[in-house]
Short mmCIF file of C-alpha atoms in Angstrom, two decimals:
data_model
loop_
_atom_site.label_atom_id
_atom_site.label_comp_id
_atom_site.label_asym_id
_atom_site.label_seq_id
_atom_site.Cartn_x
_atom_site.Cartn_y
_atom_site.Cartn_z
CA UNK A 3 -10.24 17.35 -90.13
CA UNK A 4 -11.44 20.83 -89.81
CA UNK A 5 -13.35 21.87 -86.85
CA UNK A 6 -15.68 25.03 -86.47
CA UNK A 7 -14.79 26.27 -89.99
CA UNK A 8 -16.98 28.93 -91.33
CA UNK A 9 -18.85 28.05 -94.58
CA UNK A 10 -17.50 30.07 -97.43
CA UNK A 11 -20.05 29.14 -100.10
CA UNK A 12 -23.27 27.26 -100.56
CA UNK A 13 -23.05 24.55 -103.16
CA UNK A 14 -26.63 23.39 -102.93
CA UNK A 15 -27.49 24.41 -106.38
CA UNK A 16 -24.43 22.72 -108.03
CA UNK A 17 -25.15 19.50 -106.13
CA UNK A 18 -28.73 19.55 -107.15
CA UNK A 19 -27.59 19.85 -110.81
CA UNK A 20 -24.67 17.30 -110.60
CA UNK A 21 -26.58 14.34 -108.86
CA UNK A 22 -29.10 13.63 -111.67
CA UNK A 23 -26.24 13.73 -114.27
CA UNK A 24 -24.05 11.43 -112.22
CA UNK A 25 -26.91 9.09 -111.56
CA UNK A 26 -27.52 8.82 -115.31
CA UNK A 27 -23.66 8.12 -115.93
CA UNK A 28 -23.82 5.35 -113.14
CA UNK A 29 -26.89 3.80 -114.43
CA UNK A 30 -25.27 3.61 -117.90
CA UNK A 31 -22.62 1.30 -116.56
CA UNK A 32 -19.97 3.91 -116.03
CA UNK A 33 -19.47 3.76 -112.25
CA UNK A 34 -16.00 5.13 -112.00
CA UNK A 35 -16.86 8.06 -114.40
CA UNK A 36 -19.88 9.09 -112.27
CA UNK A 37 -17.89 8.82 -109.11
CA UNK A 38 -15.20 11.05 -110.60
CA UNK A 39 -17.71 13.77 -111.31
CA UNK A 40 -18.79 13.55 -107.75
CA UNK A 41 -15.27 13.61 -106.31
CA UNK A 42 -14.32 16.84 -108.11
CA UNK A 43 -17.34 18.70 -106.61
CA UNK A 44 -16.81 17.01 -103.27
CA UNK A 45 -13.47 18.65 -103.14
CA UNK A 46 -14.88 22.15 -103.67
CA UNK A 47 -17.60 21.72 -101.12
CA UNK A 48 -15.12 20.45 -98.56
CA UNK A 49 -12.70 23.27 -99.22
CA UNK A 50 -15.61 25.72 -98.87
CA UNK A 51 -16.77 23.87 -95.55
CA UNK A 52 -20.24 23.34 -96.84
CA UNK A 53 -21.20 20.53 -94.48
CA UNK A 54 -24.63 19.80 -95.91
CA UNK A 55 -23.42 19.54 -99.59
CA UNK A 56 -20.31 17.42 -98.84
CA UNK A 57 -22.44 15.10 -96.61
CA UNK A 58 -24.79 14.58 -99.63
CA UNK A 59 -22.01 14.02 -102.07
CA UNK A 60 -20.11 11.55 -99.77
CA UNK A 61 -23.28 9.59 -98.99
CA UNK A 62 -24.07 9.30 -102.71
CA UNK A 63 -20.57 8.09 -103.52
CA UNK A 64 -20.57 5.24 -100.97
CA UNK A 65 -24.26 4.35 -101.86
CA UNK A 66 -23.33 3.90 -105.54
CA UNK A 67 -20.43 1.58 -104.68
CA UNK A 68 -22.64 -0.38 -102.35
CA UNK A 69 -25.51 -0.75 -104.78
CA UNK A 70 -22.95 -2.00 -107.36
CA UNK A 71 -21.62 -4.56 -104.81
CA UNK A 72 -18.07 -3.28 -105.58
CA UNK A 73 -16.84 -3.92 -102.15
CA UNK A 74 -13.17 -3.18 -102.90
CA UNK A 75 -14.20 0.21 -104.24
CA UNK A 76 -16.57 0.72 -101.31
CA UNK A 77 -13.86 -0.02 -98.65
CA UNK A 78 -11.31 2.21 -100.53
CA UNK A 79 -13.84 5.06 -100.95
CA UNK A 80 -14.70 5.04 -97.33
CA UNK A 81 -11.02 5.09 -96.27
CA UNK A 82 -10.25 7.88 -98.97
CA UNK A 83 -13.13 10.09 -97.98
CA UNK A 84 -12.42 9.89 -94.25
CA UNK A 85 -8.79 10.95 -94.82
CA UNK A 86 -9.29 13.85 -97.22
CA UNK A 87 -7.47 16.97 -96.12
CA UNK A 88 -9.95 19.29 -94.27
CA UNK A 89 -12.60 16.61 -94.10
CA UNK A 90 -15.48 17.72 -91.75
CA UNK A 91 -16.29 15.65 -88.73
CA UNK A 92 -19.98 15.67 -89.48
CA UNK A 93 -19.39 14.29 -92.91
CA UNK A 94 -17.37 11.33 -91.60
CA UNK A 95 -20.00 10.67 -88.85
CA UNK A 96 -22.88 10.67 -91.36
CA UNK A 97 -20.86 8.31 -93.64
CA UNK A 98 -20.03 5.87 -90.96
CA UNK A 99 -23.73 5.94 -89.69
CA UNK A 100 -24.95 5.12 -93.32
CA UNK A 101 -22.33 2.34 -93.86
CA UNK A 102 -23.00 0.67 -90.49
CA UNK A 103 -26.65 0.16 -91.43
CA UNK A 104 -25.48 -2.11 -94.23
CA UNK A 105 -23.42 -4.56 -92.21
CA UNK A 106 -26.21 -7.25 -91.70
CA UNK A 107 -27.42 -7.03 -95.34
CA UNK A 108 -23.85 -7.55 -96.48
CA UNK A 109 -23.45 -10.61 -94.30
CA UNK A 110 -26.59 -12.22 -95.41
CA UNK A 111 -26.35 -11.45 -99.16
CA UNK A 112 -22.53 -11.51 -99.83
CA UNK A 113 -21.15 -13.67 -97.12
CA UNK A 114 -18.99 -13.36 -94.04
CA UNK A 115 -15.83 -12.64 -95.80
CA UNK A 116 -17.13 -9.34 -97.32
CA UNK A 117 -18.78 -8.47 -94.02
CA UNK A 118 -15.40 -8.91 -92.21
CA UNK A 119 -13.68 -6.61 -94.82
CA UNK A 120 -16.34 -3.94 -94.20
CA UNK A 121 -16.08 -4.28 -90.47
CA UNK A 122 -12.31 -3.96 -90.55
CA UNK A 123 -12.69 -0.79 -92.70
CA UNK A 124 -15.07 0.77 -90.34
CA UNK A 125 -12.77 -0.15 -87.30
CA UNK A 126 -9.87 1.55 -89.37
CA UNK A 127 -11.82 4.70 -90.06
CA UNK A 128 -13.02 5.09 -86.58
CA UNK A 129 -9.80 4.21 -84.76
CA UNK A 130 -8.39 7.13 -82.61
CA UNK A 131 -11.37 9.53 -83.29
CA UNK A 132 -13.20 10.43 -80.09
CA UNK A 133 -16.31 11.64 -82.00
CA UNK A 134 -16.56 8.16 -83.44
CA UNK A 135 -15.86 6.15 -80.23
CA UNK A 136 -19.46 4.89 -79.99
CA UNK A 137 -19.75 3.50 -83.55
CA UNK A 138 -16.35 1.88 -83.18
CA UNK A 139 -17.53 0.16 -79.99
CA UNK A 140 -20.60 -1.17 -81.75
CA UNK A 141 -18.60 -2.47 -84.60
CA UNK A 142 -16.03 -4.04 -82.42
CA UNK A 143 -18.89 -5.76 -80.42
CA UNK A 144 -20.17 -7.38 -83.54
CA UNK A 145 -16.77 -8.54 -84.41
CA UNK A 146 -16.24 -9.99 -81.00
CA UNK A 147 -19.47 -11.84 -81.20
CA UNK A 148 -18.40 -13.34 -84.55
CA UNK A 149 -15.12 -14.62 -83.01
CA UNK A 150 -17.06 -16.02 -80.08
CA UNK A 151 -19.29 -17.91 -82.50
CA UNK A 152 -16.22 -19.37 -84.11
CA UNK A 153 -14.98 -20.66 -80.64
CA UNK A 154 -18.39 -22.38 -80.13
CA UNK A 155 -18.16 -24.05 -83.45
CA UNK A 156 -14.51 -24.90 -83.33
CA UNK A 157 -13.63 -28.63 -82.68
CA UNK A 158 -10.06 -28.43 -81.54
CA UNK A 159 -9.84 -26.91 -77.95
CA UNK A 160 -6.79 -24.85 -78.87
CA UNK A 161 -8.77 -23.30 -81.80
CA UNK A 162 -11.67 -22.51 -79.56
CA UNK A 163 -9.63 -20.87 -77.04
CA UNK A 164 -7.78 -18.75 -79.51
CA UNK A 165 -11.07 -17.53 -81.07
CA UNK A 166 -12.43 -16.75 -77.51
CA UNK A 167 -9.27 -14.99 -76.57
CA UNK A 168 -9.50 -12.79 -79.68
CA UNK A 169 -13.07 -11.92 -78.82
CA UNK A 170 -12.21 -11.10 -75.35
CA UNK A 171 -9.23 -9.03 -76.23
CA UNK A 172 -11.24 -7.01 -78.89
CA UNK A 173 -13.84 -5.94 -76.30
CA UNK A 174 -11.38 -5.45 -73.44
CA UNK A 175 -9.53 -2.80 -75.47
CA UNK A 176 -12.61 -0.67 -75.29
CA UNK A 177 -12.76 1.80 -72.34
CA UNK A 178 -16.52 2.43 -72.74
CA UNK A 179 -16.81 3.86 -69.18
CA UNK A 180 -14.93 6.97 -70.34
CA UNK A 181 -17.14 7.47 -73.43
CA UNK A 182 -19.14 10.57 -73.15
CA UNK A 183 -21.32 10.04 -76.31
CA UNK A 184 -22.53 6.62 -75.14
CA UNK A 185 -25.76 6.21 -73.26
CA UNK A 186 -25.37 4.82 -69.70
CA UNK A 187 -27.36 1.75 -70.34
CA UNK A 188 -25.33 0.89 -73.44
CA UNK A 189 -22.09 1.38 -71.40
CA UNK A 190 -23.34 -1.03 -68.78
CA UNK A 191 -24.21 -3.57 -71.50
CA UNK A 192 -20.69 -3.42 -73.00
CA UNK A 193 -19.04 -3.78 -69.55
CA UNK A 194 -21.27 -6.80 -68.86
CA UNK A 195 -20.26 -8.35 -72.21
CA UNK A 196 -16.71 -7.72 -71.38
CA UNK A 197 -17.05 -9.52 -68.01
CA UNK A 198 -19.02 -12.41 -69.56
CA UNK A 199 -16.30 -13.10 -72.17
CA UNK A 200 -13.44 -12.73 -69.54
CA UNK A 201 -15.23 -15.29 -67.25
CA UNK A 202 -15.89 -17.72 -70.15
CA UNK A 203 -12.19 -17.53 -71.20
CA UNK A 204 -11.14 -17.90 -67.54
CA UNK A 205 -13.12 -21.00 -67.21
CA UNK A 206 -11.75 -22.51 -70.40
CA UNK A 207 -8.18 -21.90 -69.33
CA UNK A 208 -8.81 -23.21 -65.87
CA UNK A 209 -10.24 -26.36 -67.38
CA UNK A 210 -7.39 -26.78 -69.71
CA UNK A 211 -4.64 -26.18 -67.04
CA UNK A 212 -6.56 -28.02 -64.37
CA UNK A 213 -6.15 -25.11 -62.03
CA UNK A 214 -9.31 -23.79 -60.34
CA UNK A 215 -7.90 -22.13 -57.35
CA UNK A 216 -6.28 -18.81 -56.61
CA UNK A 217 -2.92 -19.63 -58.05
CA UNK A 218 -1.48 -17.62 -60.92
CA UNK A 219 -1.96 -20.32 -63.48
CA UNK A 220 -5.02 -20.90 -65.68
CA UNK A 221 -7.30 -18.06 -66.27
CA UNK A 222 -6.37 -16.06 -63.10
CA UNK A 223 -5.53 -12.95 -64.93
CA UNK A 224 -9.03 -13.04 -66.59
CA UNK A 225 -10.69 -13.49 -63.23
CA UNK A 226 -9.00 -10.40 -61.95
CA UNK A 227 -10.03 -8.38 -64.94
CA UNK A 228 -13.48 -9.51 -64.56
CA UNK A 229 -13.53 -8.25 -60.89
CA UNK A 230 -12.11 -4.89 -62.05
CA UNK A 231 -14.85 -4.73 -64.68
CA UNK A 232 -17.42 -5.40 -61.91
CA UNK A 233 -16.23 -2.23 -60.15
CA UNK A 234 -17.20 -0.03 -63.10
CA UNK A 235 -20.91 -0.90 -62.82
CA UNK A 236 -22.92 1.51 -60.83
CA UNK A 237 -25.18 -0.64 -58.72
CA UNK A 238 -27.51 2.17 -57.93
CA UNK A 239 -28.11 2.56 -61.75
CA UNK A 240 -29.12 -1.16 -61.72
CA UNK A 241 -31.75 -0.59 -59.09
CA UNK A 242 -33.89 1.39 -61.55
CA UNK A 243 -36.87 -0.71 -62.64
CA UNK A 244 -36.18 -0.40 -66.32
CA UNK A 245 -32.61 -1.94 -65.77
CA UNK A 246 -33.79 -5.15 -64.04
CA UNK A 247 -32.42 -7.32 -66.91
CA UNK A 248 -28.86 -5.79 -66.52
CA UNK A 249 -29.17 -6.16 -62.74
CA UNK A 250 -29.79 -9.93 -62.92
CA UNK A 251 -27.12 -10.36 -65.57
CA UNK A 252 -24.57 -8.46 -63.52
CA UNK A 253 -25.20 -10.38 -60.30
CA UNK A 254 -25.16 -13.64 -62.16
CA UNK A 255 -21.63 -12.79 -63.35
CA UNK A 256 -20.55 -11.69 -59.92
CA UNK A 257 -21.88 -14.96 -58.40
CA UNK A 258 -19.57 -16.86 -60.97
CA UNK A 259 -16.73 -14.84 -59.87
CA UNK A 260 -17.25 -15.18 -56.20
CA UNK A 261 -17.69 -19.06 -56.51
CA UNK A 262 -14.46 -19.30 -58.24
CA UNK A 263 -12.72 -17.93 -55.02
CA UNK A 264 -15.28 -19.93 -52.66
CA UNK A 265 -16.38 -16.51 -51.25
CA UNK A 266 -19.60 -17.87 -49.96
CA UNK A 267 -20.52 -14.63 -48.17
CA UNK A 268 -20.20 -12.67 -51.27
CA UNK A 269 -22.27 -15.19 -53.22
CA UNK A 270 -25.07 -14.91 -50.48
CA UNK A 271 -25.05 -11.11 -50.69
CA UNK A 272 -25.26 -11.21 -54.57
CA UNK A 273 -28.26 -13.66 -54.25
CA UNK A 274 -29.83 -11.38 -51.77
CA UNK A 275 -29.46 -8.44 -54.30
CA UNK A 276 -31.25 -10.62 -56.86
CA UNK A 277 -33.93 -11.69 -54.43
CA UNK A 278 -34.61 -7.96 -53.58
CA UNK A 279 -35.53 -7.36 -57.31
CA UNK A 280 -39.33 -6.77 -57.45
CA UNK A 281 -39.90 -9.21 -60.38
CA UNK A 282 -37.93 -11.98 -58.61
CA UNK A 283 -39.33 -11.53 -55.04
CA UNK A 284 -42.92 -11.56 -56.49
CA UNK A 285 -42.29 -14.89 -58.18
CA UNK A 286 -42.48 -16.98 -54.97
CA UNK A 287 -42.67 -20.46 -56.84
CA UNK A 288 -39.76 -20.01 -59.11
CA UNK A 289 -37.16 -17.39 -59.32
CA UNK A 290 -37.91 -15.86 -55.87
CA UNK A 291 -37.76 -19.29 -54.21
CA UNK A 292 -34.57 -20.29 -55.89
CA UNK A 293 -32.91 -17.06 -54.88
CA UNK A 294 -33.97 -17.39 -51.24
CA UNK A 295 -32.75 -21.02 -51.15
CA UNK A 296 -29.41 -20.08 -52.50
CA UNK A 297 -29.09 -17.40 -49.94
CA UNK A 298 -29.60 -19.90 -47.17
CA UNK A 299 -27.05 -22.36 -48.69
CA UNK A 300 -24.38 -19.94 -49.10
CA UNK A 301 -24.80 -18.08 -45.89
CA UNK A 302 -24.48 -21.22 -43.82
CA UNK A 303 -21.43 -22.21 -45.92
CA UNK A 304 -19.67 -18.85 -45.21
CA UNK A 305 -17.16 -18.79 -42.45
CA UNK A 306 -18.46 -17.31 -39.15
CA UNK A 307 -17.80 -13.56 -38.54
CA UNK A 308 -19.94 -10.63 -37.46
CA UNK A 309 -21.25 -9.74 -41.00
CA UNK A 310 -22.08 -13.43 -41.63
CA UNK A 311 -23.92 -13.78 -38.25
CA UNK A 312 -25.97 -10.60 -38.62
CA UNK A 313 -27.02 -11.57 -42.18
CA UNK A 314 -28.04 -15.08 -41.01
CA UNK A 315 -30.17 -13.76 -38.11
CA UNK A 316 -31.91 -11.19 -40.26
CA UNK A 317 -32.64 -13.80 -42.81
CA UNK A 318 -33.93 -16.21 -40.21
CA UNK A 319 -36.66 -13.73 -38.93
CA UNK A 320 -37.64 -12.69 -42.55
CA UNK A 321 -41.34 -14.07 -43.09
CA UNK A 322 -40.73 -15.39 -46.58
CA UNK A 323 -38.19 -17.93 -45.23
CA UNK A 324 -40.82 -19.47 -42.94
CA UNK A 325 -42.61 -20.74 -46.05
CA UNK A 326 -39.66 -22.81 -46.81
CA UNK A 327 -39.82 -25.21 -43.84
CA UNK A 328 -36.73 -27.31 -44.63
CA UNK A 329 -34.42 -24.26 -45.29
CA UNK A 330 -36.06 -22.41 -42.39
CA UNK A 331 -35.15 -25.31 -40.09
CA UNK A 332 -31.67 -25.63 -41.44
CA UNK A 333 -31.07 -21.96 -40.69
CA UNK A 334 -32.57 -22.44 -37.37
CA UNK A 335 -29.88 -24.99 -36.47
CA UNK A 336 -27.17 -22.47 -36.95
CA UNK A 337 -28.98 -19.52 -35.22
CA UNK A 338 -29.83 -21.68 -32.13
CA UNK A 339 -26.91 -22.01 -29.60
CA UNK A 340 -27.15 -25.61 -29.27
CA UNK A 341 -24.93 -28.57 -30.46
CA UNK A 342 -25.64 -30.05 -33.97
CA UNK A 343 -24.64 -33.69 -34.31
CA UNK A 344 -23.38 -34.28 -37.86
CA UNK A 345 -24.91 -37.69 -38.23
CA UNK A 346 -28.30 -36.13 -37.46
CA UNK A 347 -27.81 -33.26 -39.98
CA UNK A 348 -26.82 -35.88 -42.51
CA UNK A 349 -29.95 -38.03 -41.89
CA UNK A 350 -32.46 -35.11 -41.84
CA UNK A 351 -31.09 -32.83 -44.68
CA UNK A 352 -28.49 -35.04 -46.51
CA UNK A 353 -30.70 -36.58 -49.07
CA UNK A 354 -32.30 -33.28 -50.20
CA UNK A 355 -29.25 -31.18 -50.08
CA UNK A 356 -27.06 -33.67 -52.02
CA UNK A 357 -29.49 -33.55 -54.91
CA UNK A 358 -29.18 -29.70 -55.31
CA UNK A 359 -26.66 -28.14 -57.62
CA UNK A 360 -24.90 -26.43 -54.66
CA UNK A 361 -24.17 -29.45 -52.62
CA UNK A 362 -23.71 -31.96 -55.42
CA UNK A 363 -20.08 -30.84 -55.30
CA UNK A 364 -18.16 -32.89 -52.67
CA UNK A 365 -16.22 -29.75 -51.61
CA UNK A 366 -19.22 -27.87 -50.53
CA UNK A 367 -20.65 -30.72 -48.73
CA UNK A 368 -17.34 -30.89 -46.89
CA UNK A 369 -17.47 -27.24 -46.22
CA UNK A 370 -20.97 -27.58 -44.69
CA UNK A 371 -19.56 -30.30 -42.31
CA UNK A 372 -16.84 -27.85 -41.33
CA UNK A 373 -19.34 -25.12 -40.57
CA UNK A 374 -21.31 -27.50 -38.27
CA UNK A 375 -18.18 -28.42 -36.40
CA UNK A 376 -17.17 -24.80 -36.07
CA UNK A 377 -20.80 -23.95 -34.78
CA UNK A 378 -20.47 -26.74 -32.15
CA UNK A 379 -17.01 -25.48 -31.05
CA UNK A 380 -18.46 -21.97 -30.59
CA UNK A 381 -21.36 -23.48 -28.45
CA UNK A 382 -19.04 -25.45 -26.36
CA UNK A 383 -16.84 -22.44 -25.79
CA UNK A 384 -19.82 -20.45 -24.66
CA UNK A 385 -21.05 -23.13 -21.99
CA UNK A 386 -17.80 -24.61 -20.91
CA UNK A 387 -14.71 -23.24 -19.28
CA UNK A 388 -12.76 -26.47 -19.26
CA UNK A 389 -13.56 -29.63 -20.98
CA UNK A 390 -11.61 -32.93 -21.55
CA UNK A 391 -10.32 -33.42 -25.13
CA UNK A 392 -11.96 -36.87 -25.20
CA UNK A 393 -15.38 -35.42 -24.22
CA UNK A 394 -14.93 -32.58 -26.88
CA UNK A 395 -13.98 -35.15 -29.55
CA UNK A 396 -17.16 -37.06 -28.81
CA UNK A 397 -19.48 -33.94 -28.95
CA UNK A 398 -17.94 -32.94 -32.26
CA UNK A 399 -18.02 -36.49 -33.80
CA UNK A 400 -14.36 -36.26 -34.87
CA UNK A 401 -11.04 -37.90 -34.25
CA UNK A 402 -8.67 -36.32 -31.69
CA UNK A 403 -6.39 -35.12 -34.52
CA UNK A 404 -9.31 -33.53 -36.34
CA UNK A 405 -10.55 -31.87 -33.13
CA UNK A 406 -7.14 -30.37 -32.44
CA UNK A 407 -6.83 -29.17 -36.02
CA UNK A 408 -10.19 -27.53 -35.93
CA UNK A 409 -9.52 -25.93 -32.55
CA UNK A 410 -6.07 -24.52 -33.66
CA UNK A 411 -7.62 -23.12 -36.85
CA UNK A 412 -10.50 -21.33 -35.00
CA UNK A 413 -7.89 -19.91 -32.36
CA UNK A 414 -5.73 -18.56 -35.14
CA UNK A 415 -8.74 -16.93 -36.86
CA UNK A 416 -9.88 -15.33 -33.61
CA UNK A 417 -13.14 -17.00 -33.51
CA UNK A 418 -12.59 -18.62 -30.00
CA UNK A 419 -9.98 -18.43 -27.29
CA UNK A 420 -8.67 -21.81 -26.32
CA UNK A 421 -5.64 -23.57 -24.99
CA UNK A 422 -5.05 -27.35 -24.96
CA UNK A 423 -3.17 -29.03 -22.16
CA UNK A 424 -2.13 -32.24 -23.92
CA UNK A 425 -0.52 -34.01 -20.92
CA UNK A 426 -3.81 -33.76 -18.99
CA UNK A 427 -5.93 -33.84 -22.00
CA UNK A 428 -7.87 -30.82 -21.09
CA UNK A 429 -9.02 -27.77 -23.27
CA UNK A 430 -9.40 -24.42 -21.52
CA UNK A 431 -11.80 -21.86 -23.02
CA UNK A 432 -11.15 -19.12 -20.48
CA UNK A 433 -7.65 -17.50 -20.32
CA UNK A 434 -6.04 -16.20 -17.15
CA UNK A 435 -7.07 -12.71 -16.33
CA UNK A 436 -4.44 -10.02 -16.22
CA UNK A 437 -4.24 -7.54 -13.38
CA UNK A 438 -5.58 -4.80 -15.57
CA UNK A 439 -8.68 -6.91 -16.37
CA UNK A 440 -9.21 -7.64 -12.68
CA UNK A 441 -8.94 -3.92 -11.83
CA UNK A 442 -11.39 -3.04 -14.64
CA UNK A 443 -13.92 -5.64 -13.39
CA UNK A 444 -13.41 -4.35 -9.75
CA UNK A 445 -13.89 -0.74 -10.90
CA UNK A 446 -17.07 -1.71 -12.79
CA UNK A 447 -18.47 -3.61 -9.75
CA UNK A 448 -17.68 -0.69 -7.42
CA UNK A 449 -19.50 1.75 -9.72
CA UNK A 450 -22.48 -0.58 -9.64
CA UNK A 451 -22.43 -0.83 -5.91
CA UNK A 452 -22.06 2.82 -5.38
CA UNK A 453 -24.92 3.50 -7.66
CA UNK A 454 -27.08 1.04 -5.79
CA UNK A 455 -26.15 2.68 -2.41
CA UNK A 456 -27.05 6.12 -3.82
CA UNK A 457 -30.44 4.88 -5.16
CA UNK A 458 -31.19 3.26 -1.86
CA UNK A 459 -30.24 6.39 0.15
CA UNK A 460 -32.41 8.56 -2.11
CA UNK A 461 -35.34 6.16 -1.58
CA UNK A 462 -34.95 6.19 2.17
CA UNK A 463 -34.84 9.97 2.31
CA UNK A 464 -37.95 10.18 0.23
CA UNK A 465 -39.70 7.82 2.59
CA UNK A 466 -38.72 9.80 5.60
CA UNK A 467 -39.84 13.05 4.11
CA UNK A 468 -43.21 11.43 3.28
CA UNK A 469 -43.45 10.05 6.83
CA UNK A 470 -42.69 13.47 8.34
CA UNK A 471 -45.39 15.19 6.27
CA UNK A 472 -47.98 12.65 7.46
CA UNK A 473 -47.10 13.24 11.17
CA UNK A 474 -47.20 17.10 10.71
CA UNK A 475 -50.61 16.77 9.19
CA UNK A 476 -51.90 14.64 12.07
#
């Protein structure tokens, strides 16, 4: 293909004269004879770098083959014209654009088989050409959607998985984030579609292998690819009002990814992003309420750390949460530094929570029980320096073995400091202070004492000075 060639001759007049003649020949039933006449002149215009004339001739050639429904000739003509020596990029772009507009018509009138042949021809012509990367991506997307539809209609699970795998592979091969000719919104749509297919395939593989954790089996490779795809999306771009639909779709995919790994804090943050969307936040009875409820659910399910605690406290004082009485009270239980008895939590919130999609899963209900226990351990550690293991077991509503396991886990994670004296059955929440700690405390106390002495001395001096002024005035 030639680039930046200077036009040597203008063939407009010759083209104007030939087109009616070729049209008459084609209409008389001599399609190939008419095409031959056009091909002869096309070679001359191409060698002369006459872009406008070559484009007209090429478009007429493919139009005649399409109108005649000669698909074998149409596909071969597209391939031949794109590979002609010295063919101009503008000519190929115009031809591909024209042919792409026929895809849906071909599918409806001549069937899927002809449509697939045309799609594969377009993919072959556009392969490896940077100036045709956007049309190739669009054609590939339609082909991927076709294979996905096959997976939905397939009866054997293996066939459905193979079709979905093909659809995912087709889209994953496109590095649309590097395309300079594609609009930013369209890039984002392609990336989200890649993520959606990857997650759908990952779930299918997980269900097939019975593996839903972080092990390397099942669809773990697809889950990792979906996370990488999520990093390609610019979240600032999603904040624009005209991109709200993309924002909601993106965070829905990210929620699915985070739930796969039981990353409850990430899920809460993604739902918070959804809730901040103006159209969602204003819908207080439907989407806004649902998003806020899910934020509460997943923030209390998340393991305790500084980020989780900060987010929970900010959410608790947010006025919209006060309108959800049950959820507000549930958040209050975790914000308040008081013990929560698990039987009481079950009796007050159990019936409602177990009916929600979040806590209908037994694992999440068990995770909630674990978070209540961990909260109680932190409260006990704050108010007690030493407590008997028997008393701690009673407060936590656990068995001695469960109490020890929970305490050990929190100590290892750094949430609390504790040491169990098993012979005496006592749990210590305050460790022995080192000499350095004692000196630091002593130094701090001395600084406070000296500061108080200095403040008192200055006050006494001020009082004495005022008294002497009064006496001298008298």
